[in-house]
C-alpha positions as semicolon CSV with decimal commas, in nm:
position;residue;x (nm);y (nm);z (nm)
1;M;-3,967;-1,048;3,312
2;E;-3,794;-0,828;3,050
3;K;-3,431;-0,759;3,109
4;F;-3,283;-0,424;3,054
5;P;-2,904;-0,372;2,978
6;A;-2,700;-0,184;3,230
7;L;-2,619;0,174;3,130
8;D;-2,299;0,365;3,201
9;A;-2,304;0,721;3,328
10;G;-2,274;0,863;2,988
11;L;-2,562;0,660;2,852
12;T;-2,354;0,541;2,580
13;D;-2,574;0,259;2,478
14;F;-2,913;0,447;2,533
15;K;-3,045;0,539;2,202
16;Y;-3,176;0,885;2,161
17;P;-3,464;0,960;1,933
18;F;-3,265;1,215;1,729
19;E;-2,901;1,273;1,638
20;V;-2,703;1,385;1,946
21;Q;-2,449;1,664;1,901
22;E;-2,200;1,823;2,155
23;L;-2,125;2,169;2,269
24;R;-1,793;2,212;2,445
25;L;-1,808;2,445;2,762
26;K;-1,569;2,548;3,022
27;E;-1,713;2,576;3,383
28;Q;-1,533;2,610;3,713
29;G;-1,201;2,491;3,562
30;H;-1,349;2,199;3,377
31;E;-1,380;2,112;3,007
32;L;-1,738;1,993;2,971
33;K;-1,950;1,865;2,691
34;M;-2,314;1,947;2,681
35;A;-2,520;1,700;2,466
36;F;-2,823;1,830;2,265
37;M;-3,047;1,743;1,981
38;D;-3,137;1,997;1,714
39;V;-3,451;1,871;1,533
40;K;-3,523;2,049;1,203
41;P;-3,889;2,087;1,098
42;S;-4,036;1,780;0,920
43;A;-4,307;1,997;0,760
44;A;-4,304;2,339;0,616
45;A;-4,083;2,557;0,842
46;S;-4,259;2,811;1,039
47;G;-3,937;3,001;1,111
48;R;-3,995;2,949;1,497
49;S;-3,799;2,746;1,737
50;V;-3,891;2,571;2,061
51;L;-3,653;2,480;2,347
52;L;-3,759;2,188;2,554
53;L;-3,607;2,176;2,915
54;H;-3,591;1,841;3,090
55;G;-3,667;1,795;3,458
56;K;-3,431;1,644;3,720
57;N;-3,350;1,272;3,661
58;F;-3,452;1,313;3,299
59;S;-3,278;1,392;2,963
60;G;-3,377;1,567;2,639
61;A;-3,485;1,229;2,512
62;Y;-3,770;1,256;2,752
63;W;-3,942;1,490;2,506
64;D;-3,941;1,244;2,211
65;R;-4,313;1,259;2,129
66;T;-4,342;1,630;2,191
67;A;-4,046;1,709;1,968
68;K;-4,175;1,482;1,683
69;E;-4,514;1,665;1,705
70;L;-4,364;2,014;1,710
71;S;-4,126;1,923;1,438
72;G;-4,426;1,794;1,234
73;R;-4,590;2,135;1,280
74;G;-4,292;2,333;1,135
75;F;-4,092;2,414;1,442
76;R;-3,719;2,369;1,495
77;V;-3,675;2,187;1,835
78;I;-3,382;2,217;2,063
79;L;-3,335;1,943;2,336
80;P;-3,038;1,990;2,552
81;D;-2,922;1,748;2,824
82;Q;-2,810;1,988;3,106
83;I;-2,465;1,933;3,261
84;G;-2,499;1,645;3,505
85;F;-2,770;1,471;3,306
86;G;-2,825;1,243;3,009
87;K;-2,533;1,220;2,768
88;S;-2,372;1,543;2,901
89;S;-2,062;1,558;3,130
90;K;-2,122;1,479;3,499
91;P;-1,862;1,652;3,707
92;T;-1,877;1,561;4,077
93;D;-1,681;1,852;4,196
94;I;-1,865;2,162;4,047
95;Q;-2,128;2,382;4,210
96;Y;-2,448;2,312;4,014
97;S;-2,700;2,604;4,009
98;F;-2,999;2,712;3,788
99;Q;-2,781;3,017;3,689
100;M;-2,523;2,789;3,556
101;M;-2,769;2,573;3,359
102;A;-2,941;2,894;3,222
103;A;-2,597;3,021;3,109
104;H;-2,517;2,695;2,935
105;T;-2,860;2,700;2,770
106;K;-2,792;3,054;2,636
107;A;-2,454;2,936;2,520
108;L;-2,617;2,665;2,323
109;L;-2,874;2,896;2,169
110;D;-2,586;3,131;2,069
111;H;-2,386;2,839;1,922
112;L;-2,684;2,756;1,710
113;G;-2,747;3,106;1,605
114;L;-3,097;3,142;1,769
115;E;-3,170;3,482;1,909
116;K;-3,505;3,354;2,056
117;A;-3,707;3,049;2,117
118;A;-4,019;2,959;2,293
119;V;-3,944;2,772;2,615
120;V;-4,138;2,460;2,733
121;A;-4,004;2,301;3,051
122;H;-4,075;2,023;3,288
123;S;-4,010;2,010;3,665
124;M;-3,656;2,123;3,734
125;G;-3,657;2,254;3,374
126;G;-3,916;2,506;3,465
127;M;-3,668;2,653;3,725
128;V;-3,399;2,666;3,470
129;G;-3,625;2,822;3,218
130;T;-3,742;3,088;3,474
131;R;-3,370;3,167;3,551
132;F;-3,300;3,190;3,179
133;A;-3,587;3,449;3,131
134;L;-3,460;3,663;3,418
135;M;-3,103;3,645;3,296
136;Y;-3,184;3,695;2,918
137;P;-3,508;3,891;2,875
138;A;-3,623;3,929;2,529
């Protein structure tokens, strides 16, 4: 039987498919870090971006194959780990909400200088994406 190493809460030893960066955020009196991957097009750039939102109990790394395919078709691909998931901060004493996650996602896109992106979401990410669209209509 194959053995898997134990992982810490920050997934320090879990290898992500692309370089992980961090965005610093303030939320409910806490200094937080939102981990994300910003994958540049590996083919002729289309000038379009795609935001991939993970579900509950997942991380941006979940989208590995999808991100590679989109990048290969000329898209810039953004893969955040929402606060509380993956390599992002996991505070235990804040009120989590889809509105908070949508606001953090908007802060990430602003940080990256992206005015718009196509949104693809899985499970809980669909709720975050819906809240994002309601809060920040194009």
